[in-house]
XYZ file of C-alpha atoms in Angstrom:
751
model
C 110.697 56.466 -4.667
C 107.470 56.471 -6.359
C 104.813 54.496 -4.800
C 105.570 52.189 -7.238
C 108.649 53.023 -5.713
C 107.113 53.022 -2.387
C 105.062 50.663 -3.868
C 107.323 49.530 -2.911
C 105.096 51.269 -0.570
C 102.037 52.494 -2.444
C 100.725 55.424 -0.741
C 99.257 54.943 -3.510
C 92.229 59.469 -1.263
C 66.101 76.601 1.645
C 44.636 91.753 3.619
C 42.956 89.438 4.624
C 40.087 91.333 3.068
C 38.061 88.150 3.274
C 38.460 84.755 4.794
C 38.649 83.224 1.332
C 41.630 85.342 0.357
C 43.338 84.522 3.637
C 42.897 80.824 3.060
C 44.026 81.084 -0.539
C 47.161 82.930 0.483
C 47.861 80.383 3.183
C 47.568 77.605 0.631
C 49.918 79.415 -1.743
C 52.541 79.888 0.935
C 52.249 76.281 2.078
C 52.742 75.021 -1.459
C 55.672 77.379 -1.925
C 57.185 76.142 1.326
C 56.912 72.537 0.202
C 58.445 73.287 -3.180
C 61.187 75.379 -1.635
C 61.915 72.602 0.783
C 62.191 70.184 -2.081
C 64.389 72.654 -3.902
C 66.617 72.914 -0.888
C 66.906 69.157 -0.796
C 67.644 69.199 -4.469
C 70.336 71.734 -3.923
C 71.758 69.565 -1.254
C 71.736 66.630 -3.579
C 73.393 68.682 -6.235
C 76.104 69.533 -3.835
C 76.823 65.847 -3.789
C 78.251 66.273 -7.258
C 81.235 68.065 -5.714
C 81.756 66.191 -2.427
C 85.142 67.714 -1.676
C 84.009 71.307 -2.173
C 80.803 70.560 -0.262
C 82.780 69.232 2.691
C 85.143 72.213 2.586
C 88.067 69.985 3.504
C 90.145 67.268 1.876
C 91.423 64.708 4.378
C 94.543 63.044 3.084
C 96.182 59.904 4.364
C 99.956 59.716 3.940
C 102.895 57.991 5.607
C 105.064 60.891 6.673
C 108.139 58.635 6.625
C 108.578 58.110 2.881
C 111.057 60.657 1.556
C 110.932 62.428 -0.817
C 107.219 61.818 -1.226
C 105.904 62.206 2.316
C 108.250 63.046 5.178
C 109.065 65.613 7.849
C 111.599 68.320 7.061
C 114.533 67.648 9.421
C 115.036 71.378 9.986
C 111.447 72.438 10.673
C 109.617 69.198 11.410
C 106.979 70.218 8.852
C 105.266 67.532 6.784
C 106.518 67.969 3.221
C 107.214 65.952 0.086
C 106.088 65.497 -3.480
C 102.750 63.816 -2.699
C 102.128 66.217 0.193
C 102.655 69.276 -2.014
C 100.536 67.797 -4.815
C 97.687 67.224 -2.335
C 98.054 70.801 -1.042
C 97.951 72.137 -4.625
C 94.811 70.106 -5.366
C 93.168 71.512 -2.232
C 94.093 75.025 -3.318
C 92.596 74.434 -6.773
C 89.375 73.151 -5.198
C 89.264 75.990 -2.669
C 89.331 73.714 0.385
C 91.765 73.188 3.210
C 93.803 70.003 3.350
C 94.198 67.926 6.511
C 96.863 65.236 6.612
C 96.459 62.031 8.609
C 99.761 60.231 8.972
C 99.272 56.483 8.780
C 101.628 53.504 8.352
C 101.540 52.142 4.812
C 100.443 48.656 5.801
C 97.257 49.993 7.433
C 96.697 52.823 4.947
C 93.883 51.249 2.953
C 92.152 49.874 6.052
C 92.128 53.422 7.442
C 90.786 54.705 4.115
C 87.922 52.216 4.208
C 87.262 53.134 7.845
C 86.743 56.737 6.661
C 89.694 58.070 8.635
C 90.463 60.204 5.596
C 89.146 60.797 2.069
C 92.096 59.967 -0.157
C 95.509 58.398 0.018
C 98.404 60.473 -1.325
C 101.413 58.234 -0.926
C 102.586 57.129 -4.372
C 99.720 54.686 -4.814
C 100.455 52.636 -7.899
C 97.518 52.269 -10.258
C 96.802 48.634 -11.063
C 93.809 46.514 -12.046
C 93.319 45.073 -8.566
C 93.222 48.473 -6.937
C 90.987 49.927 -9.647
C 88.472 47.168 -8.930
C 88.335 48.114 -5.266
C 89.086 51.855 -5.143
C 88.573 55.040 -7.118
C 91.995 55.910 -8.520
C 92.717 59.337 -9.973
C 94.657 60.082 -13.109
C 98.373 59.623 -12.411
C 100.528 62.442 -11.121
C 103.777 60.450 -11.346
C 104.868 57.976 -13.985
C 107.918 55.745 -13.861
C 109.143 52.203 -14.461
C 110.200 49.342 -12.263
C 113.916 48.960 -11.608
C 116.087 46.397 -9.851
C 118.433 47.719 -7.167
C 121.409 45.709 -5.939
C 124.648 46.371 -4.090
C 127.211 48.119 -6.231
C 129.593 45.138 -6.147
C 126.978 42.538 -7.063
C 127.019 41.686 -10.750
C 124.970 38.520 -10.439
C 121.667 40.258 -11.090
C 121.212 42.032 -14.415
C 117.620 41.195 -15.314
C 114.375 40.135 -13.699
C 115.144 36.515 -14.494
C 118.257 36.695 -12.297
C 116.114 37.449 -9.249
C 115.023 33.804 -9.055
C 116.195 32.273 -5.797
C 117.386 35.613 -4.437
C 116.009 37.458 -1.412
C 114.169 40.719 -2.039
C 113.005 43.294 0.500
C 109.583 44.657 -0.400
C 106.555 46.164 1.254
C 104.051 43.324 1.555
C 101.167 45.338 0.110
C 103.085 46.926 -2.749
C 102.842 45.730 -6.331
C 106.600 45.239 -6.429
C 106.448 42.405 -3.913
C 104.235 40.523 -6.350
C 106.660 41.256 -9.178
C 109.491 39.823 -7.111
C 107.541 36.706 -6.139
C 106.496 36.054 -9.721
C 110.161 36.215 -10.656
C 110.954 33.503 -8.107
C 112.450 35.642 -5.353
C 111.952 35.125 -1.644
C 110.331 38.282 -0.273
C 111.212 39.785 3.091
C 108.429 42.109 4.279
C 109.499 45.651 5.182
C 107.597 48.845 5.923
C 108.994 50.870 3.064
C 111.811 51.685 0.687
C 114.071 53.121 3.370
C 114.086 49.862 5.322
C 114.586 47.896 2.132
C 117.694 49.898 1.184
C 119.048 49.549 4.719
C 118.725 45.757 4.574
C 120.333 45.750 1.146
C 123.320 47.761 2.355
C 123.647 45.440 5.346
C 123.786 42.414 3.069
C 120.656 40.912 4.549
C 118.832 40.902 1.210
C 120.067 40.633 -2.350
C 117.780 42.941 -4.222
C 115.080 45.603 -3.985
C 112.551 46.204 -6.748
C 110.904 49.573 -6.806
C 109.844 52.487 -8.943
C 112.530 54.375 -10.826
C 111.279 57.716 -9.529
C 111.847 56.746 -5.926
C 115.208 55.212 -6.667
C 116.552 58.136 -8.668
C 115.311 60.551 -5.997
C 117.048 58.494 -3.305
C 120.334 58.408 -5.196
C 120.169 62.148 -5.940
C 119.457 62.956 -2.294
C 121.959 60.663 -0.618
C 124.683 60.148 -3.193
C 124.749 56.522 -2.024
C 127.453 54.769 -4.041
C 126.974 51.404 -2.355
C 123.911 50.499 -4.414
C 123.146 50.608 -8.121
C 120.354 50.069 -10.621
C 121.096 46.710 -12.206
C 118.162 46.425 -14.584
C 114.544 47.175 -15.298
C 111.499 44.987 -14.901
C 109.779 46.209 -18.074
C 106.759 47.526 -16.240
C 105.545 51.094 -16.377
C 104.156 52.391 -13.098
C 101.649 55.182 -12.613
C 100.816 56.700 -9.241
C 97.738 58.716 -8.256
C 95.288 59.380 -5.450
C 93.171 56.531 -4.073
C 89.640 57.101 -2.720
C 86.850 54.826 -1.566
C 84.948 53.178 -4.406
C 82.160 55.320 -5.843
C 83.164 58.194 -3.581
C 82.286 60.707 -6.291
C 85.595 62.514 -5.769
C 87.325 61.562 -9.016
C 85.914 64.380 -11.194
C 87.179 66.994 -8.735
C 90.524 65.284 -8.208
C 91.106 64.689 -11.916
C 89.960 68.185 -12.816
C 92.355 69.741 -10.312
C 95.236 67.507 -11.425
C 94.527 68.413 -15.045
C 94.741 72.124 -14.217
C 97.932 71.606 -12.212
C 99.471 69.698 -15.094
C 98.379 72.304 -17.650
C 99.767 75.276 -15.695
C 103.050 73.525 -14.948
C 102.557 73.227 -11.194
C 102.958 69.441 -11.198
C 106.210 69.655 -13.104
C 107.480 72.336 -10.745
C 106.715 70.203 -7.671
C 108.266 67.158 -9.314
C 111.527 68.946 -10.068
C 111.587 70.345 -6.541
C 111.544 66.936 -4.880
C 112.483 64.409 -7.572
C 115.020 66.455 -9.546
C 113.144 65.538 -12.758
C 109.772 65.862 -14.449
C 108.145 62.612 -13.399
C 104.576 63.722 -14.064
C 104.490 61.658 -17.236
C 101.670 63.557 -18.934
C 102.216 65.240 -22.280
C 101.426 68.931 -22.088
C 99.631 68.595 -25.404
C 96.688 66.676 -23.919
C 95.237 68.915 -21.202
C 91.635 67.988 -22.053
C 92.242 64.281 -21.666
C 94.269 64.980 -18.550
C 91.457 67.059 -17.022
C 89.002 64.298 -17.878
C 86.276 66.756 -18.871
C 85.645 69.444 -21.492
C 83.752 72.434 -20.052
C 81.948 74.314 -22.831
C 80.423 77.799 -22.649
C 77.420 78.368 -24.895
C 74.341 80.629 -25.010
C 71.490 78.145 -24.963
C 69.269 80.766 -26.606
C 70.803 80.924 -30.110
C 68.801 78.646 -32.374
C 69.766 76.543 -34.296
C 73.292 76.558 -32.893
C 72.658 76.419 -29.160
C 69.118 76.250 -27.789
C 66.719 74.109 -25.759
C 64.488 71.686 -27.635
C 60.909 72.980 -27.090
C 59.630 69.414 -26.762
C 62.178 68.014 -24.314
C 63.905 71.055 -22.837
C 67.246 69.435 -23.675
C 70.166 71.643 -24.697
C 70.792 71.001 -28.362
C 71.958 72.665 -31.567
C 74.737 72.555 -34.116
C 77.508 73.881 -31.894
C 76.294 71.784 -28.970
C 76.427 68.580 -30.993
C 79.832 69.450 -32.441
C 81.171 69.949 -28.918
C 79.657 66.630 -27.825
C 81.267 64.889 -30.798
C 84.653 66.413 -29.955
C 84.319 65.208 -26.375
C 83.469 61.736 -27.616
C 86.548 61.715 -29.851
C 88.732 62.770 -26.943
C 87.103 60.269 -24.598
C 85.950 62.851 -22.063
C 82.484 63.982 -20.896
C 81.297 67.428 -21.957
C 79.811 69.853 -19.437
C 77.877 72.844 -20.808
C 77.765 76.202 -19.024
C 75.018 78.442 -20.428
C 76.140 82.052 -20.577
C 74.746 85.209 -22.253
C 76.782 86.046 -25.335
C 77.840 89.499 -24.190
C 79.528 88.047 -21.121
C 80.733 84.774 -22.590
C 84.347 85.852 -23.120
C 84.539 87.371 -19.643
C 83.375 84.021 -18.273
C 85.975 82.217 -20.404
C 88.773 84.376 -19.036
C 87.429 83.813 -15.511
C 87.895 80.065 -16.117
C 84.181 79.293 -15.839
C 84.716 76.904 -18.737
C 87.444 75.767 -21.113
C 86.117 76.680 -24.554
C 83.327 78.693 -26.173
C 81.145 76.841 -28.685
C 78.713 79.462 -29.937
C 79.545 80.273 -33.565
C 82.608 82.272 -32.583
C 83.804 84.019 -35.726
C 87.541 83.802 -36.280
C 88.997 87.315 -36.596
C 92.527 88.732 -36.227
C 91.459 90.582 -33.086
C 90.182 87.404 -31.459
C 93.189 85.412 -32.625
C 95.441 87.917 -30.878
C 93.640 87.370 -27.579
C 92.364 83.796 -27.694
C 93.267 80.373 -29.007
C 90.878 79.725 -31.907
C 90.441 76.267 -33.373
C 90.095 75.313 -36.998
C 86.652 76.345 -38.299
C 83.770 73.912 -38.078
C 81.324 76.191 -39.926
C 81.971 78.485 -42.860
C 79.619 81.085 -44.305
C 79.450 84.633 -45.581
C 78.051 87.881 -44.241
C 74.553 88.839 -45.377
C 72.304 91.861 -44.809
C 68.735 91.081 -43.718
C 65.949 93.650 -44.188
C 62.167 93.670 -44.134
C 60.715 92.095 -47.255
C 59.065 95.361 -48.357
C 62.251 97.424 -47.970
C 64.157 97.934 -51.229
C 66.331 100.793 -49.990
C 69.199 98.484 -49.024
C 70.828 96.456 -51.791
C 74.486 96.625 -50.756
C 76.723 97.163 -47.743
C 77.152 100.823 -48.707
C 73.405 101.368 -48.341
C 73.690 100.782 -44.579
C 75.156 104.256 -44.090
C 72.821 106.222 -41.834
C 70.591 103.194 -41.262
C 70.013 101.477 -37.918
C 71.042 97.869 -37.432
C 70.718 95.514 -34.469
C 73.840 93.539 -33.539
C 75.393 91.831 -30.567
C 78.025 94.285 -29.343
C 80.761 91.661 -29.142
C 80.128 90.055 -32.544
C 82.279 90.855 -35.562
C 79.133 91.838 -37.481
C 78.658 94.865 -35.209
C 81.994 96.197 -36.444
C 81.085 95.443 -40.070
C 77.879 97.491 -39.672
C 79.726 100.355 -37.950
C 82.390 100.454 -40.638
C 79.607 100.773 -43.218
C 78.283 103.852 -41.373
C 75.284 102.251 -39.686
C 73.960 103.142 -36.254
C 74.223 99.961 -34.190
C 71.641 99.041 -31.550
C 72.974 96.486 -29.082
C 71.036 93.243 -28.674
C 71.838 89.907 -27.068
C 71.575 87.850 -30.229
C 70.122 87.180 -33.670
C 66.641 86.335 -32.321
C 66.286 89.772 -30.706
C 67.654 91.439 -33.835
C 65.067 89.761 -36.071
C 62.298 90.704 -33.629
C 63.323 94.379 -33.714
C 63.516 94.223 -37.507
C 60.012 92.783 -37.788
C 58.735 95.445 -35.382
C 60.174 98.190 -37.598
C 62.459 99.484 -34.859
C 65.577 98.975 -36.977
C 66.316 98.910 -40.687
C 68.562 95.870 -41.012
C 70.700 93.284 -39.285
C 73.997 91.865 -40.495
C 74.799 88.267 -39.707
C 76.240 85.056 -40.992
C 74.445 83.380 -43.892
C 74.350 80.101 -41.966
C 72.291 81.570 -39.129
C 70.000 83.418 -41.532
C 69.329 80.425 -43.803
C 68.673 78.246 -40.768
C 66.233 80.822 -39.352
C 64.345 81.084 -42.635
C 64.203 77.295 -42.982
C 62.929 76.856 -39.429
C 60.336 79.618 -39.326
C 59.345 80.168 -42.941
C 59.330 83.886 -42.090
C 58.246 85.776 -45.229
C 58.438 89.214 -43.601
C 62.227 89.457 -43.985
C 64.661 88.818 -46.799
C 68.355 88.660 -47.575
C 68.918 92.000 -49.287
C 72.653 91.785 -49.977
C 75.974 90.189 -49.103
C 78.758 91.934 -47.231
C 81.514 90.316 -49.280
C 83.082 88.819 -46.177
C 83.635 85.138 -45.608
C 83.122 84.038 -42.027
C 84.649 81.069 -40.279
C 83.517 79.880 -36.868
C 85.356 77.698 -34.397
C 86.027 77.041 -30.735
C 87.636 79.754 -28.605
C 89.895 78.960 -25.651
C 92.101 81.020 -23.367
C 95.376 82.118 -24.918
C 98.122 79.535 -24.683
C 95.701 77.091 -23.094
C 97.294 74.166 -24.884
C 93.871 72.888 -25.977
C 94.236 73.553 -29.708
C 96.075 70.359 -30.736
C 93.372 68.175 -29.214
C 90.501 70.345 -30.504
C 91.925 70.590 -34.019
C 92.756 66.895 -34.127
C 89.243 65.915 -33.096
C 87.681 68.343 -35.587
C 89.844 66.928 -38.380
C 88.673 63.411 -37.555
C 85.035 64.519 -37.425
C 85.396 66.275 -40.768
C 87.063 63.286 -42.399
C 84.456 60.848 -41.105
C 81.576 63.021 -42.340
C 80.256 63.587 -38.818
C 80.514 67.377 -39.107
C 78.581 67.345 -42.373
C 75.923 65.107 -40.838
C 75.452 67.461 -37.872
C 75.343 70.467 -40.210
C 72.678 68.898 -42.420
C 70.612 68.048 -39.339
C 70.471 71.595 -37.981
C 71.335 73.911 -40.863
C 69.799 71.970 -43.788
C 73.095 72.352 -45.677
C 76.767 71.457 -45.437
C 78.217 74.531 -43.750
C 81.407 72.856 -42.563
C 83.589 74.280 -45.321
C 84.166 70.895 -46.936
C 81.853 71.816 -49.785
C 82.419 75.059 -51.621
C 79.691 77.574 -51.767
C 77.427 75.855 -49.302
C 73.891 76.975 -49.966
C 70.503 76.449 -48.556
C 69.409 73.021 -49.639
C 65.962 72.125 -50.743
C 63.848 70.406 -48.178
C 60.526 68.693 -48.005
C 57.908 70.957 -46.420
C 57.050 67.990 -44.222
C 60.453 68.367 -42.605
C 59.656 71.829 -41.331
C 58.755 71.478 -37.644
C 55.163 72.130 -36.701
C 54.792 75.502 -35.013
C 52.747 75.600 -31.806
C 50.349 78.480 -31.196
C 51.442 81.078 -28.674
C 48.672 79.935 -26.304
C 49.780 76.306 -26.525
C 53.385 77.333 -26.010
C 52.455 79.211 -22.840
C 50.422 76.272 -21.521
C 53.251 73.849 -22.215
C 55.718 76.001 -20.321
C 53.719 77.114 -17.285
C 55.432 74.541 -15.077
C 59.020 75.113 -16.314
C 58.566 78.823 -15.635
C 56.937 78.172 -12.245
C 59.735 75.768 -11.360
C 62.350 78.402 -12.169
C 60.487 80.870 -9.960
C 60.117 78.414 -7.074
C 63.608 76.920 -7.165
C 65.663 79.951 -8.115
C 63.893 83.343 -8.062
C 62.126 82.938 -4.695
C 65.000 81.256 -2.819
C 67.440 83.797 -4.223
C 65.156 86.598 -3.014
C 64.610 85.158 0.466
C 68.221 84.232 1.166
C 69.577 87.534 -0.131
C 66.999 89.601 1.771
C 67.598 87.832 5.088
C 71.369 88.155 4.826
C 70.969 91.727 3.599
C 68.834 92.638 6.636
C 71.500 91.305 8.980
C 74.124 93.373 7.166
C 71.800 96.395 7.151
C 71.182 96.250 10.906
C 74.894 96.112 11.614
C 75.664 98.935 9.194
C 72.795 101.070 10.547
C 74.044 100.690 14.122
C 77.554 101.509 12.928
C 76.248 104.662 11.254
C 74.632 105.674 14.572
C 77.766 104.877 16.525
C 79.685 107.616 18.320
C 82.860 105.968 17.014
C 83.892 108.201 14.096
C 85.903 105.504 12.313
C 83.090 102.959 12.522
C 80.510 105.506 11.403
C 82.635 106.606 8.430
C 83.288 103.023 7.328
C 79.529 102.368 7.328
C 78.923 105.635 5.475
C 81.533 104.650 2.843
C 79.953 101.206 2.368
C 76.497 102.734 1.865
C 77.942 105.245 -0.584
C 79.589 102.516 -2.667
C 76.493 100.316 -2.769
C 74.076 103.162 -3.556
C 76.468 104.801 -6.006
C 77.143 101.827 -8.293
C 74.703 99.845 -10.457
C 73.571 96.482 -9.147
C 74.549 94.879 -12.452
C 78.099 96.138 -12.044
C 78.194 94.705 -8.524
C 77.060 91.347 -9.885
C 79.733 91.397 -12.577
C 82.468 92.292 -10.092
C 81.583 89.383 -7.809
C 81.211 86.848 -10.615
C 83.565 87.901 -13.388
C 86.196 90.115 -11.757
C 87.007 88.299 -8.503
C 88.392 85.215 -10.305
C 91.237 87.449 -11.505
C 92.313 87.492 -7.857
C 91.842 83.760 -7.366
C 88.334 84.033 -5.872
C 85.993 81.921 -7.975
C 82.366 81.790 -6.769
C 79.606 79.685 -8.309
C 76.676 81.539 -9.960
C 74.004 81.189 -7.245
C 76.266 82.088 -4.293
C 77.712 84.963 -6.327
C 74.203 86.313 -6.909
C 73.389 85.925 -3.197
C 76.522 87.850 -2.231
C 75.863 90.715 -4.645
C 72.149 91.014 -3.829
C 72.776 90.754 -0.063
C 75.388 93.505 -0.148
C 73.059 95.656 -2.239
C 70.111 95.125 0.111
C 72.397 95.833 3.060
C 73.374 99.225 1.660
C 69.844 100.412 0.974
C 68.114 98.819 3.977
C 70.744 100.227 6.359
C 69.504 103.753 5.742
C 65.892 102.639 6.188
C 66.674 101.025 9.531
C 68.798 103.986 10.653
C 65.966 106.407 9.846
C 63.445 104.179 11.627
C 65.579 104.045 14.777
C 66.118 107.804 14.733
C 62.353 108.339 14.389
C 61.812 106.911 17.888
C 61.543 109.746 20.461
C 64.589 110.125 22.682
C 62.276 109.792 25.630
C 62.030 106.092 24.840
C 65.783 105.714 25.362
C 65.529 107.630 28.611
C 62.630 105.475 29.787
C 64.619 102.338 29.009
C 67.567 103.645 30.982
C 65.263 104.502 33.899
C 64.043 100.911 34.183
C 67.625 99.653 34.127
C 68.021 98.465 30.541
C 71.438 98.701 28.932
C 71.989 99.747 25.287
C 71.434 96.284 23.830
C 68.416 95.625 26.009
C 66.879 98.964 25.109
C 67.375 98.252 21.424
C 65.924 94.771 21.606
C 62.953 95.408 23.893
C 62.019 99.066 23.338
C 63.512 100.702 20.253
C 63.616 98.039 17.519
C 60.005 96.837 18.006
C 58.806 100.418 17.511
C 61.266 101.079 14.692
C 60.107 97.913 12.930
C 56.643 99.381 12.473
C 58.176 102.414 10.786
C 60.595 100.340 8.683
C 58.207 97.655 7.420
C 56.687 99.638 4.504
C 60.011 100.773 2.975
C 61.687 97.416 3.692
C 58.754 95.671 2.020
C 59.292 97.865 -1.014
C 62.949 96.822 -0.977
C 61.928 93.156 -0.883
C 59.496 93.599 -3.763
C 62.171 95.396 -5.773
C 64.584 92.562 -5.007
C 62.171 90.020 -6.497
C 62.340 91.910 -9.770
C 66.067 92.589 -9.511
C 66.783 88.857 -9.368
C 66.171 88.832 -13.120
C 69.648 90.357 -13.411
C 71.078 87.086 -12.127
C 70.451 85.666 -15.596
C 73.535 87.586 -16.720
C 75.771 85.469 -14.476
C 74.460 82.035 -15.451
C 71.644 81.681 -12.860
C 68.669 80.041 -14.572
C 65.993 82.032 -12.798
C 62.563 82.991 -14.134
C 63.635 85.451 -16.835
C 66.482 83.245 -18.049
C 64.090 80.304 -18.358
C 61.724 82.472 -20.414
C 64.639 83.451 -22.667
C 65.605 79.826 -23.155
C 62.062 78.873 -24.166
C 61.585 81.919 -26.397
C 64.846 81.519 -28.331
C 63.833 78.713 -30.711
C 60.175 79.803 -30.930
C 60.522 83.592 -31.280
C 57.309 84.004 -29.199
C 58.783 86.752 -27.058
C 55.574 88.546 -26.041
C 53.780 85.400 -24.929
C 56.648 84.033 -22.872
C 57.996 87.278 -21.443
C 54.403 88.269 -20.657
C 53.931 84.986 -18.781
C 57.126 85.588 -16.839
C 55.867 89.081 -15.988
C 52.651 87.567 -14.605
C 54.673 85.278 -12.350
C 56.693 88.226 -11.042
C 53.453 90.164 -10.458
C 51.860 87.276 -8.532
C 54.914 86.940 -6.292
C 54.946 90.679 -5.600
C 51.182 90.677 -4.976
C 51.580 87.922 -2.393
C 54.352 89.897 -0.718
C 52.117 92.985 -0.605
C 49.391 90.979 1.178
C 52.002 89.720 3.601
C 53.221 93.264 4.186
C 49.706 94.409 5.144
C 49.305 91.570 7.641
C 52.670 92.281 9.209
C 51.892 95.980 9.568
C 48.619 95.167 11.366
C 50.385 92.772 13.741
C 53.064 95.335 14.561
C 50.448 98.006 15.201
C 48.690 95.734 17.706
C 52.005 94.857 19.344
C 53.081 98.460 19.738
C 49.598 99.447 20.965
C 50.087 97.094 23.867
């Protein structure tokens, strides 16, 4: 009864010490307001990239009379069916509710165009005519056209035999056109059920529909009076239909791809159709999803970094991932994530694969799906050029090395007896080595040769090899089903020489493993990129850093502080309540917030909640964590401020007839505000600085932007110092604002 079948019915949807300072501050705030307003608009526009999630609801048009795809359960009257359950599952994947609008098939597309609903889920057959007029999702059912006749009619065995016969078809289905083209007279009906009824009554000779619908009908009814006499040789695919250029396809296709990959589609199909009619090989989940989401650092030159000239994400691993996506015919979306949390983000389904020089090890193979390697190197020990005390791996014993805690090289250094200092990546390790804070760093020869070629750094050297060969590839979740597609694409890229070309571009050598003993190749000194002075680098990046502060750091601070104050007021009043339960709940909340690190709270909201099906985007996750944190600390400030007001004020309020709420609003809180402003202002200023922690959960705020710029240039002092100046200016402005507010409150209370 597929739509093809039905297609037979296609249902186939944010101190004034002097006058000059005052005016300057006013100008600053006005500019900030304008930029923030633009940022808010930008955010709104961005939301347009996920229209379904932005709306919070998916409105689905369906017939409700087209069993087993869309019908009412006779026992409960509930709307059920294959298409109905698929739409519900898509809504669940997207985190939105689904509203069904039951509509007759013949007026389904008119209602869609009139914006009565967003998509049609009613076995809508995918064909060229519809694709020209509507956005059609990837198919969730696949079948073929069949010819249905009465059981005792042997005159029709092929499509050619339909000539001159009478067929019952829905006028807007593709099957009516098939019947007409075969020479049949077509009687218009509303759907497959009517068509079968007319066939059984002898009023028509034949019905052409999708095999899925027909087989489901026969399995449900056991009708022996009709039979499948032949096929029409046409494959039919059914999916959702939406208005043209609605922007919904990426979300719909992404959700369908996940449902296909986890087996939900097959389960629904077998429930209603007694067979797997989803038609999509389980071996192609990337193509099915229609997108490859890639996690990468963005601060790990030359593998994953931002081009200093253009700001574009680039690098060896980035280009390999893009080439794989091109081979598979899907767009690639990059999610920049700090290395130490990249696997947690992978497991939380923030992306599909990691492309960040992931070394293939037995431990990782036991936990993740690892592709064939696309870079091959060997472990090397890097020391300062004037240090001759380390000439082998054994010489690391008792020395201090800098390694990323989750890299395999950290374990190599530990096994050799070294003391390991944790860093976020190779760039930080080299910086510590040059500063004399550590003795060595162990890493892959590819990264080291690329660093030396890029920077010409003569202050460090390769002192020894570790004797370990390293292979790097993509990492995906265990049993993700992505490996066949990833490995196939990598094989093609290797055979065509594309991998070697990308390697030569970024690493100055063939590090793909196709050439044995890949070594640093000679290069013309002219090819070495010109290095900008630290001063020029700072000047070039003043606006990118300011933009990050204005569009991320400041909005994140304001939104979180406002929400946190609302929470704090409620919690403070609960703490003061005579209700023991309410007071203890508030006390427990404050204890949890003040007793756990803010970074842990951030990680719980962003990385841990997805294990329970709650997946929150980076910025909202940061807002939630910061708001809850502010609420816990500010609650005690507000409680103390309220308790500092003499009890006589309460009594005076009662004397003039004010109730509890009125006394709070008109008498107590205005006086308490004066007491609370200084400590609350300190909380706000601390929050500005705490927002830098949001960089650990993918929010590209001020610090993260400085990291991105510093990664390929290694100018850490200049760029981090500039970021520090921005933070200081913001906090200075807030301090001026605090002074003004205190003066205003003093005048108000004096009255």
